[in-house]
Amino acid sequence: MALSLVAGYSYSLLGKGFSISNSLHNNNSHHARDATYIKRAAEIADSSSGFTSPHPNFGCVLVTPSGKVAGEGYLYAQGTRPAEVQAVEAAGPWSKGATAYLNMEPGDCHGDHTAASALVQAKVTRVVVGMRHPLKHLQGNAIRALRSEGLQVDVLGEDLQSKIIEEARKSCLVVNTPLIYRATSQVPFSFLKYAITADGKIAASSGHAAWITSKESRARVFELRGRSDAVIVGGNTVRRDNPRLTARHGGAHMPLRVVMTKSLDLPDEANLWDVSDVPTMVVTQRGARKSFQKILASKGVEVVEFDILNPRDVMEYFHDRGYLSIMWECGGRLAASAISDGVIHKVYAFLAPKIIGGTNAQSPVGELGMVEMTQAFDLLDVCYEQIGPDMLMSGSLQPIPDPTPIIPSENETLAIDPTVNPYEPSIIFFYKTWDPYGAFSNFSAHSIKMPEENGGNVTWSSVEHYYQASKFMGVSDSGAKDCIGKIISAKSPEEAAKVGRSMQRLHPNLVRADWEDVKIDVMYSGLRCKFSSYPYLKSMLLATSGSVLVEASPHDLFWGGGREGEGLNYLGRLLMRLRSEFLGESSTSSESTCLAL
Ligand SMILES: NC(=O)C1=CN([C@@H]2O[C@H](COP(=O)(O)OP(=O)(O)OC[C@H]3O[C@@H](n4cnc5c(N)ncnc54)[C@H](OP(=O)(O)O)[C@@H]3O)[C@@H](O)[C@H]2O)C=CC1
Ligand SMILES: Nc1c(N[C@@H]2O[C@H](COP(=O)(O)O)[C@@H](O)[C@H]2O)[nH]c(=O)[nH]c1=O
């Protein structure tokens, strides 16, 4: 049962943070092995992309106890044989006692549990799952079914946590990026592709653009088209280029070709109006050139009218039509409009070693209204690749949303915090310290006294001071001690955060090696101390019983909930866990990690 909460928000109370230290399987070599095979599952899951309509990518790798790969399989298309069935068949008797690595929890739309049953019947004993199924109605079903049959199921990020596991998990998110976007937002995954000269132009000043990039690059473009449900251009590109927009690499899936035009002032004859092999859709403003709409319809071109034509409404419409992945191959004006509407998630820039010049020659993205370089969007997870003489730079405009916050089952919810009614949860947001629940923030001015390893103790001005300084604790380098000193003397939690973050960025060698593994525990011990030390804070926390707590930070997607619920909300989760612990607390409390002030 998913928690569907305030618009755009839904939260799992089941946190990766809730299987913290005791259940951490911190055996690095086991993690390395699990990570290797999960990455392999993600790799083979991608095998059919570009040949079938975009669909969830599933891969399965079966590994014997002695570490041999006994069978592999990937889903070719929706409705074809599940990856797990193929892997089990390939492995034959070696399936017995094997571990199955799945990049994603199988989705069982028809209630027949084919994929999970194949593993159970083949007597697989352990299943490692890269990520839960992102669609709410499928999430957790197969995992529960497998566990109920006695198989050990380890989910990355929940039952297995470490840096190496996190990297492997990322490859699972990447291979199903379109599905994850579809599950977490009301628009499909969209990427903007453009070809530019080395001086940043997408055409000569005359508008001529054929060709900027090499044959090799254009072949890659065909592949990208084949991985998409639709390819979009604007009216000008049709008038100027008369494109075909087909995926011309053998056997490829052909995406729908879409023209966005407000004027509908398009040529009577165009390559896109030949729909004998591939369909074309024209999206336009309501009432535009009705007579031309009839001509298009007579040629078999679908025309869809919008009250006000804009990229977001078109993407919401495409979401409703079931599309997962959209490629924008338009010029700069439409690209700017789509970016401004927040519907472009990734960019593929093909850069050719040519200079064309021309003050009026177009660049790939038109007006975004930015005036200072500090306003620029930073691309994330940037990759560079040489293709023939050209370079392909790709990067994300928005991080891939982590679908984990959406779940969980009723049982799982109650296991984390029995006070929350999974059917009618309310949310309490907190963020800035002056807000009604601002005292829940790490930045609230509540000092805590924590023990030190050497037997002494230190008073920290806030949980944030303690958390930031912990990054550098236990590191012998004198630079690390200097960092701690600077954080202790920081005059405010904000300053402590600033110092800690910049030191971490500038001197990663001074940060304790296990920081990623322990940071949640560190935060929890700081929070525990704070709420145990101030009775009124404890009462305030207990009074929120029954509500989901969310740190409403729009930019911290780890500790906070994000702008639209895409964040992991670890701070909120830890507070709920603490609340739950206080509620069931016995007389022995937190003596060992918190000292009376
Ligand atoms: N090198 C490359 O990768 C590419 C180069 N090009 C080149 O770019 C040039 C065309 O660029 P450009 O005019 O920017 O691109 P587009 O034609 O791709 O986009 C602009 C057109 O899109 C339509 N449109 C519909 N809704 C909107 C909206 N909300 N905002 C903006 N436009 C909307 C309008 O069509 P209408 O006027 O019909 O109403 C508008 O004229 C050509 O010279 C072409 O060769 C184009 C694509 C890729
Ligand atoms: N000029 C240019 C591109 N331009 C894009 O390709 C479209 C033409 O596609 P098609 O008719 O199917 O070959 C064109 O309208 C524009 O969207 N693409 C590139 O990879 N490299 C290039 O140099």
XYZ file of C-alpha atoms and ligand atoms in Angstrom:
668
model
C 0.000 0.000 0.000
C 1.661 3.201 -1.097
C 1.514 6.275 0.996
C -0.090 8.774 -1.247
C 0.224 12.044 0.487
C 0.133 15.733 -0.303
C 0.308 16.450 -4.058
C 3.536 15.157 -5.465
C 4.662 13.590 -2.202
C 4.733 10.013 -1.227
C 7.126 8.541 1.216
C 8.484 5.253 2.217
C 9.053 4.924 5.858
C 11.097 1.918 5.039
C 14.478 3.464 4.780
C 17.783 2.353 3.563
C 18.698 4.050 6.811
C 16.700 1.614 8.866
C 18.831 -1.379 8.425
C 21.758 0.638 9.666
C 24.844 -0.686 11.347
C 23.839 -4.023 12.897
C 22.474 -5.396 9.671
C 25.108 -3.908 7.427
C 26.830 -6.618 5.477
C 30.121 -4.898 5.490
C 32.107 -7.561 3.820
C 33.820 -5.756 1.008
C 34.627 -8.779 -1.103
C 31.009 -9.972 -0.965
C 29.864 -6.511 -1.913
C 32.331 -6.378 -4.781
C 31.035 -9.689 -6.097
C 27.397 -8.670 -5.754
C 28.150 -5.339 -7.413
C 29.890 -7.009 -10.352
C 26.976 -9.311 -11.155
C 24.332 -6.666 -10.630
C 26.182 -4.427 -13.077
C 26.271 -7.334 -15.497
C 22.505 -7.797 -15.076
C 22.028 -4.091 -15.847
C 24.302 -4.380 -18.866
C 22.416 -7.270 -20.429
C 19.092 -5.695 -19.474
C 19.956 -2.955 -21.950
C 20.454 -5.416 -24.815
C 17.090 -4.971 -26.493
C 16.972 -1.182 -26.217
C 16.737 0.337 -29.648
C 15.135 -2.734 -31.144
C 11.828 -2.733 -29.329
C 9.646 0.095 -28.190
C 11.051 1.434 -24.940
C 10.008 -0.895 -22.184
C 11.329 -1.798 -18.752
C 14.749 -3.368 -19.062
C 15.179 -6.563 -17.078
C 18.297 -8.711 -16.892
C 19.033 -11.795 -14.817
C 22.393 -13.430 -14.106
C 22.561 -16.761 -12.264
C 25.771 -17.423 -10.366
C 26.709 -20.711 -8.715
C 28.089 -20.816 -5.143
C 31.561 -21.307 -6.641
C 31.201 -18.027 -8.517
C 30.513 -19.297 -12.046
C 27.922 -17.635 -14.265
C 25.520 -20.470 -15.056
C 22.892 -18.617 -17.075
C 21.789 -15.202 -18.249
C 18.672 -13.723 -19.789
C 17.116 -10.380 -20.647
C 13.605 -9.304 -21.506
C 13.304 -8.613 -25.214
C 9.990 -6.785 -25.070
C 6.866 -6.597 -22.957
C 5.078 -9.910 -23.036
C 8.108 -11.943 -24.156
C 9.749 -14.545 -21.895
C 10.991 -13.047 -18.625
C 14.734 -12.736 -18.094
C 14.543 -15.046 -15.058
C 12.896 -17.841 -17.063
C 15.564 -17.634 -19.738
C 18.413 -17.601 -17.201
C 17.031 -20.617 -15.341
C 16.652 -22.533 -18.589
C 20.197 -21.682 -19.609
C 21.582 -22.738 -16.229
C 19.666 -26.040 -16.060
C 20.654 -28.006 -12.916
C 23.188 -25.341 -11.937
C 20.304 -23.111 -10.857
C 19.949 -25.127 -7.664
C 21.592 -23.229 -4.817
C 22.568 -20.386 -7.154
C 22.239 -16.659 -6.549
C 20.103 -14.733 -9.027
C 21.136 -11.152 -9.757
C 18.311 -8.957 -11.047
C 18.856 -5.333 -12.008
C 15.230 -4.662 -11.041
C 12.513 -6.407 -9.102
C 10.365 -8.255 -11.655
C 7.076 -6.571 -12.460
C 4.183 -8.930 -12.317
C 1.371 -7.188 -14.157
C -0.801 -10.226 -14.663
C -0.626 -11.802 -11.240
C 1.081 -14.938 -12.511
C 4.468 -14.373 -10.813
C 6.179 -16.097 -13.757
C 9.584 -14.566 -13.115
C 9.632 -15.147 -9.353
C 8.166 -18.647 -9.736
C 10.912 -19.630 -12.174
C 13.525 -18.819 -9.527
C 11.633 -20.648 -6.777
C 11.057 -23.750 -8.890
C 14.687 -23.849 -9.972
C 15.660 -23.836 -6.258
C 17.643 -20.635 -6.404
C 18.481 -19.790 -2.782
C 19.396 -16.123 -2.872
C 18.205 -13.221 -4.993
C 20.011 -9.891 -5.172
C 17.794 -7.090 -6.472
C 19.322 -3.883 -7.878
C 16.232 -1.782 -7.225
C 12.595 -2.237 -6.346
C 10.130 -1.948 -9.183
C 9.440 1.775 -9.544
C 5.726 1.432 -10.314
C 3.733 1.651 -7.107
C 1.276 -1.128 -7.869
C 4.110 -3.603 -8.543
C 6.611 -2.412 -5.975
C 7.606 -4.993 -3.385
C 5.268 -7.736 -4.684
C 7.898 -10.026 -6.184
C 10.313 -9.395 -3.305
C 7.651 -10.379 -0.807
C 6.662 -13.435 -2.857
C 10.264 -14.646 -3.025
C 10.836 -14.085 0.701
C 7.660 -15.898 1.573
C 9.030 -18.900 -0.334
C 12.103 -18.857 1.917
C 14.596 -17.313 -0.497
C 17.037 -14.773 0.882
C 16.387 -11.501 -0.937
C 18.911 -8.679 -0.630
C 17.937 -5.330 -2.085
C 20.723 -2.915 -2.934
C 20.607 0.199 -0.796
C 18.358 -1.511 1.770
C 19.946 -4.803 2.800
C 23.313 -4.082 1.217
C 24.949 -0.701 1.669
C 28.387 0.575 0.741
C 30.004 2.794 -1.837
C 30.537 -0.044 -4.270
C 26.934 -1.188 -3.860
C 25.708 2.370 -4.417
C 27.627 2.504 -7.726
C 26.098 -0.774 -8.841
C 22.674 0.497 -7.856
C 23.229 3.568 -9.980
C 23.760 1.393 -13.052
C 20.339 -0.133 -12.339
C 18.752 3.307 -12.113
C 20.441 4.350 -15.360
C 19.283 1.352 -17.380
C 15.660 2.056 -16.470
C 15.815 5.846 -16.373
C 12.728 6.338 -18.598
C 10.589 4.025 -16.476
C 11.740 5.734 -13.283
C 10.813 9.153 -14.652
C 7.461 7.831 -15.734
C 6.885 6.398 -12.262
C 7.908 9.517 -10.395
C 6.581 12.356 -12.544
C 3.745 13.121 -14.884
C 6.001 13.401 -17.933
C 8.079 10.869 -19.867
C 11.874 10.947 -19.810
C 13.073 13.503 -22.402
C 16.484 14.163 -23.816
C 17.645 16.942 -26.101
C 20.087 15.978 -28.817
C 21.882 18.485 -31.011
C 24.854 18.694 -33.348
C 27.133 21.736 -33.022
C 30.245 23.108 -34.642
C 33.268 23.827 -32.492
C 32.078 27.456 -32.362
C 28.731 26.398 -30.946
C 26.387 26.716 -33.961
C 23.636 24.306 -34.981
C 23.414 25.757 -38.495
C 25.043 28.347 -40.738
C 23.486 31.822 -40.548
C 21.456 30.844 -43.642
C 19.899 28.031 -41.586
C 21.716 25.305 -43.535
C 22.777 22.441 -41.248
C 23.435 19.330 -43.331
C 25.790 18.119 -42.117
C 27.625 19.294 -39.068
C 28.553 15.919 -37.666
C 30.107 12.841 -39.228
C 28.417 9.693 -40.528
C 29.514 7.860 -37.385
C 27.802 10.426 -35.154
C 24.670 10.317 -37.232
C 24.629 6.554 -36.933
C 24.641 7.027 -33.145
C 21.719 9.429 -33.550
C 19.786 6.648 -35.302
C 20.417 4.435 -32.275
C 19.162 7.157 -29.946
C 16.048 7.507 -32.062
C 15.549 3.746 -31.873
C 15.605 3.967 -28.058
C 12.823 6.550 -28.062
C 9.060 6.409 -28.350
C 8.903 9.734 -30.185
C 11.215 12.251 -31.860
C 10.158 15.905 -31.782
C 11.090 18.849 -33.999
C 9.586 22.323 -34.413
C 7.903 23.823 -37.444
C 11.006 25.738 -38.553
C 13.103 22.604 -38.697
C 10.501 20.998 -40.952
C 10.419 24.055 -43.214
C 14.222 24.334 -43.282
C 15.484 20.706 -43.272
C 12.619 18.571 -44.535
C 13.846 15.819 -42.156
C 12.896 12.137 -42.189
C 13.624 11.431 -38.492
C 13.773 7.687 -38.983
C 16.049 5.257 -37.134
C 18.080 3.860 -39.968
C 20.179 1.186 -38.260
C 19.119 -2.301 -39.224
C 16.084 -3.719 -37.458
C 15.614 -0.735 -35.222
C 12.420 0.322 -33.539
C 10.950 3.371 -35.310
C 9.739 6.150 -33.043
C 6.690 8.277 -33.709
C 7.732 11.496 -35.486
C 6.268 14.642 -33.971
C 6.144 18.222 -35.225
C 5.328 21.000 -32.766
C 3.958 24.006 -34.621
C 1.841 26.898 -33.437
C 1.258 28.391 -36.879
C 0.758 25.090 -38.721
C 2.366 26.962 -41.590
C 4.038 23.863 -42.969
C 4.785 22.739 -46.547
C 2.178 20.725 -48.444
C 4.817 18.192 -49.348
C 7.316 16.918 -46.778
C 9.168 13.706 -45.983
C 7.326 13.535 -42.681
C 3.956 13.321 -44.435
C 4.963 9.961 -45.900
C 3.662 7.677 -43.187
C 3.980 4.408 -45.083
C 6.716 3.146 -42.737
C 6.543 5.396 -39.699
C 3.673 7.455 -38.273
C 3.797 11.220 -37.871
C 1.873 13.396 -35.453
C 1.514 17.159 -35.641
C 0.712 18.954 -32.410
C -0.637 22.448 -32.822
C -2.654 25.294 -31.407
C -6.412 24.806 -31.301
C -8.059 26.123 -34.461
C -4.829 26.569 -36.459
C -5.284 26.268 -40.268
C -8.223 23.889 -40.234
C -7.974 23.332 -44.007
C -4.364 22.209 -43.713
C -5.295 19.939 -40.820
C -7.665 18.205 -43.247
C -4.884 17.793 -45.819
C -2.618 16.240 -43.183
C -5.382 13.935 -42.015
C -5.962 12.793 -45.599
C -2.294 11.803 -45.771
C -2.606 9.775 -42.580
C -0.894 12.301 -40.303
C -2.473 12.572 -36.859
C -3.157 16.136 -35.751
C -3.628 16.922 -32.062
C -4.737 20.375 -30.961
C -3.830 22.013 -27.649
C -5.511 25.052 -26.126
C -2.113 26.607 -25.545
C 0.715 24.709 -27.198
C 3.677 24.310 -24.862
C 6.218 21.547 -24.177
C 4.912 20.657 -20.723
C 1.330 20.077 -21.830
C 2.548 18.039 -24.784
C 4.712 15.914 -22.476
C 1.862 15.368 -20.031
C -0.268 14.269 -22.967
C 2.498 11.883 -24.116
C 2.719 10.491 -20.586
C -0.975 9.743 -20.746
C -0.478 8.022 -24.091
C 1.969 5.704 -22.323
C 5.271 6.945 -23.734
C 8.450 6.418 -21.755
C 11.218 8.143 -23.665
C 11.181 11.223 -25.902
C 13.978 12.602 -28.065
C 13.976 16.304 -28.871
C 15.826 16.991 -32.131
C 14.633 20.534 -32.529
C 16.443 23.828 -32.991
C 17.314 26.354 -30.313
C 13.975 28.092 -29.903
C 11.898 25.062 -29.131
C 14.761 23.582 -27.080
C 14.821 26.682 -24.854
C 11.091 26.505 -24.391
C 11.279 22.813 -23.401
C 14.138 23.428 -20.968
C 12.284 26.385 -19.440
C 9.254 24.164 -18.968
C 11.476 21.722 -17.037
C 10.717 18.772 -19.293
C 14.255 18.085 -20.596
C 16.142 15.683 -18.331
C 19.268 14.950 -20.303
C 21.366 16.455 -23.086
C 23.406 14.781 -25.837
C 25.694 17.309 -27.544
C 27.568 16.092 -30.622
C 30.481 18.467 -31.219
C 32.123 18.516 -34.655
C 35.622 19.938 -35.231
C 34.400 22.681 -37.588
C 34.039 26.449 -37.397
C 31.190 28.087 -39.323
C 31.003 31.518 -37.687
C 28.128 33.933 -38.284
C 26.737 36.285 -35.679
C 23.202 35.253 -36.573
C 23.910 31.540 -36.751
C 21.776 29.688 -34.183
C 23.059 28.071 -31.028
C 21.435 24.884 -29.676
C 19.513 26.543 -26.850
C 17.794 29.908 -27.318
C 16.768 32.417 -24.662
C 16.533 31.110 -21.104
C 16.501 34.518 -19.446
C 19.759 34.004 -17.571
C 22.112 36.933 -17.181
C 24.930 35.667 -14.976
C 27.087 32.592 -15.535
C 26.312 31.533 -11.965
C 22.731 30.913 -13.112
C 23.804 28.279 -15.658
C 22.450 24.772 -15.267
C 25.256 22.385 -14.346
C 25.112 19.079 -16.171
C 25.407 16.046 -13.893
C 27.083 12.683 -14.488
C 28.806 14.040 -17.579
C 30.290 11.538 -20.085
C 32.627 12.279 -22.980
C 33.065 9.958 -25.896
C 34.875 10.273 -29.192
C 32.764 9.218 -32.187
C 34.722 9.317 -35.439
C 36.124 12.851 -35.605
C 33.425 14.226 -33.258
C 32.935 14.323 -29.531
C 29.728 13.364 -27.772
C 29.169 15.017 -24.419
C 26.155 13.817 -22.482
C 24.927 14.856 -19.088
C 21.776 15.157 -17.031
C 19.948 18.385 -16.304
C 18.180 16.752 -13.391
C 19.317 13.812 -11.251
C 17.542 10.526 -11.903
C 14.830 10.480 -9.229
C 15.272 7.711 -6.696
C 12.018 5.790 -6.798
C 12.557 4.148 -3.405
C 10.641 6.763 -1.438
C 7.486 5.583 -3.112
C 6.324 2.344 -1.542
C 5.774 0.612 0.900
C 3.491 -2.153 1.891
C 1.235 -1.689 4.874
C 3.323 -4.158 6.853
C 6.543 -2.450 5.979
C 5.153 0.917 6.990
C 3.996 -0.316 10.337
C 7.303 -2.035 10.952
C 9.118 1.284 10.721
C 6.736 3.416 12.670
C 3.614 1.829 14.105
C 2.146 5.243 14.855
C 1.595 6.129 11.207
C -1.647 5.118 9.618
C -0.580 4.076 6.116
C -4.060 4.776 4.803
C -4.452 8.314 6.052
C -1.031 9.727 6.726
C -0.526 13.422 7.294
C 2.746 15.156 6.612
C 4.580 17.596 8.831
C 7.175 19.552 6.902
C 10.087 21.223 8.629
C 13.055 23.068 7.216
C 14.071 26.528 8.397
C 14.586 26.911 12.116
C 12.005 29.692 12.376
C 9.273 27.454 10.921
C 6.701 25.930 13.352
C 8.661 22.656 13.505
C 12.019 24.341 12.930
C 13.390 22.787 16.125
C 13.562 19.487 14.220
C 16.177 20.954 11.895
C 19.848 20.114 12.438
C 20.445 23.813 12.361
C 18.377 24.508 15.469
C 20.431 26.056 18.246
C 20.416 23.071 20.596
C 23.845 22.081 21.814
C 24.690 18.443 22.421
C 27.370 16.787 24.502
C 28.874 13.723 22.861
C 31.569 11.355 24.130
C 34.938 11.182 22.397
C 36.904 8.055 21.591
C 39.631 8.986 24.078
C 37.178 9.093 26.947
C 36.584 12.841 27.071
C 33.571 14.601 25.732
C 32.819 17.574 23.554
C 29.932 19.995 23.526
C 28.775 20.821 20.006
C 26.742 23.957 19.401
C 24.280 22.067 17.193
C 23.726 18.660 15.629
C 25.028 20.190 12.397
C 28.345 21.082 14.071
C 28.686 17.517 15.333
C 27.680 15.971 11.990
C 30.067 18.095 9.920
C 32.999 17.530 12.287
C 32.388 13.767 12.281
C 33.468 13.656 8.646
C 37.033 14.270 9.785
C 37.081 12.247 13.017
C 39.543 9.387 13.448
C 41.784 10.644 10.622
C 45.377 10.961 11.805
C 46.344 13.812 9.453
C 46.736 17.083 11.362
C 44.699 18.776 8.593
C 41.680 16.747 9.711
C 42.106 18.003 13.285
C 42.295 21.557 11.971
C 39.002 21.006 10.122
C 37.360 19.784 13.327
C 38.722 22.804 15.186
C 37.322 25.185 12.579
C 33.927 23.501 12.732
C 33.839 23.603 16.550
C 34.501 27.304 16.490
C 32.005 28.011 13.683
C 29.649 30.683 15.037
C 26.490 29.194 13.531
C 25.239 25.835 12.194
C 25.197 27.404 8.720
C 28.853 28.304 9.061
C 29.659 24.803 10.362
C 27.923 23.325 7.308
C 29.770 25.650 4.973
C 33.161 24.814 6.469
C 32.488 21.075 6.599
C 31.192 20.870 3.038
C 33.946 22.966 1.515
C 36.671 21.048 3.404
C 35.149 17.792 2.216
C 35.127 19.056 -1.371
C 38.607 20.581 -1.307
C 40.358 17.914 0.796
C 38.630 14.576 0.243
C 41.750 12.864 1.632
C 40.951 14.300 5.083
C 37.508 12.664 5.196
C 37.261 9.347 7.032
C 37.256 6.453 4.562
C 34.027 4.926 5.863
C 32.093 8.198 5.914
C 29.452 7.142 3.388
C 28.824 3.978 5.409
C 28.552 5.680 8.805
C 27.023 9.064 8.100
C 23.466 7.934 8.790
C 24.523 6.399 12.112
C 26.377 9.585 12.999
C 23.333 11.699 12.284
C 21.117 9.371 14.268
C 23.344 9.490 17.334
C 23.414 13.303 17.154
C 19.629 13.501 16.865
C 19.135 10.991 19.631
C 21.318 13.034 21.918
C 19.537 16.275 21.045
C 16.033 14.963 21.610
C 17.052 13.092 24.769
C 18.711 16.185 26.222
C 15.790 18.566 25.878
C 12.536 17.206 27.322
C 10.395 19.755 25.479
C 11.932 18.667 22.163
C 11.177 15.065 22.971
C 7.559 15.975 23.797
C 7.303 17.935 20.569
C 8.565 14.952 18.590
C 6.199 12.556 20.347
C 3.315 14.926 19.678
C 3.827 14.430 15.941
C 2.960 10.780 16.373
C 0.881 9.565 13.442
C 2.418 11.991 10.962
C 5.109 11.555 8.377
C 7.998 13.950 8.967
C 9.637 15.483 5.930
C 12.582 17.822 5.792
C 11.337 20.186 3.098
C 14.735 20.987 1.648
C 14.255 21.546 -2.090
C 17.907 20.862 -2.962
C 19.196 18.276 -0.496
C 17.932 15.088 -2.092
C 19.570 12.836 0.490
C 18.583 14.313 3.866
C 15.651 16.255 2.477
C 12.477 15.506 0.558
C 13.259 17.560 -2.546
C 11.000 19.964 -4.326
C 8.392 17.409 -5.311
C 9.041 14.481 -3.065
C 11.902 13.111 -5.137
C 14.365 13.317 -2.221
C 15.129 10.429 0.100
C 14.207 12.396 3.238
C 16.687 10.625 5.488
C 16.440 13.322 8.145
C 12.673 12.893 8.334
C 13.053 9.138 8.364
C 15.573 9.213 11.202
C 13.314 11.459 13.258
C 10.411 9.064 12.714
C 12.609 6.193 13.742
C 13.671 8.082 16.849
C 10.053 8.890 17.648
C 9.187 5.250 17.314
C 12.078 4.308 19.577
C 11.041 6.844 22.217
C 7.497 5.547 22.129
C 8.584 2.021 22.866
C 11.488 3.077 25.033
C 12.495 1.023 28.039
C 14.160 2.583 31.084
C 17.677 2.086 29.662
C 18.163 4.951 27.267
C 20.963 6.596 25.430
C 23.614 6.827 28.182
C 26.413 5.484 26.014
C 26.177 7.996 23.210
C 24.816 11.100 24.871
C 25.849 12.916 28.011
C 23.779 15.145 30.238
C 24.333 18.776 29.426
N 22.261 20.908 -35.643
C 21.196 20.425 -35.077
O 21.270 19.542 -34.220
C 19.865 20.932 -35.468
C 19.753 22.052 -36.245
N 18.537 22.543 -36.553
C 18.498 23.809 -37.313
O 17.869 24.773 -36.473
C 17.124 25.678 -37.249
C 15.700 25.766 -36.712
O 15.748 26.174 -35.378
P 14.489 26.608 -34.500
O 13.609 27.528 -35.270
O 14.989 27.110 -33.217
O 13.858 25.237 -34.227
P 12.510 24.475 -34.380
O 11.814 24.671 -35.653
O 12.892 23.096 -34.069
O 11.636 25.125 -33.228
C 10.948 26.365 -33.372
C 9.534 26.178 -33.874
O 8.862 25.283 -33.011
C 7.466 25.609 -33.001
N 7.007 25.755 -31.627
C 5.902 25.190 -31.128
N 5.734 25.473 -29.847
C 6.776 26.218 -29.493
C 7.155 26.816 -28.266
N 6.431 26.683 -27.155
N 8.306 27.511 -28.242
C 9.050 27.639 -29.353
N 8.743 27.086 -30.541
C 7.600 26.390 -30.610
C 7.291 26.873 -33.799
O 6.871 26.430 -35.066
P 5.921 27.301 -36.011
O 6.765 28.475 -36.411
O 5.619 26.388 -37.140
O 4.733 27.680 -35.210
C 8.708 27.410 -33.858
O 8.947 28.195 -35.012
C 17.216 25.191 -38.677
O 18.210 25.930 -39.337
C 17.657 23.735 -38.541
O 18.438 23.342 -39.652
C 17.383 21.971 -36.121
C 17.436 20.848 -35.356
C 18.681 20.256 -34.953
N 22.423 18.787 -38.846
C 22.576 17.681 -38.116
C 21.466 17.104 -37.446
N 20.237 17.653 -37.554
C 19.003 16.970 -37.174
O 18.743 15.853 -38.002
C 17.530 16.046 -38.742
C 17.588 15.362 -40.092
O 17.382 13.985 -39.881
P 17.186 12.962 -41.100
O 16.399 13.659 -42.160
O 16.467 11.811 -40.512
O 18.561 12.588 -41.551
C 17.444 17.541 -38.799
O 16.170 18.029 -39.097
C 17.852 17.932 -37.416
O 16.822 17.676 -36.481
N 21.695 15.985 -36.714
C 22.940 15.427 -36.602
O 23.113 14.421 -35.917
N 23.977 15.973 -37.240
C 23.860 17.084 -37.993
O 24.862 17.518 -38.541
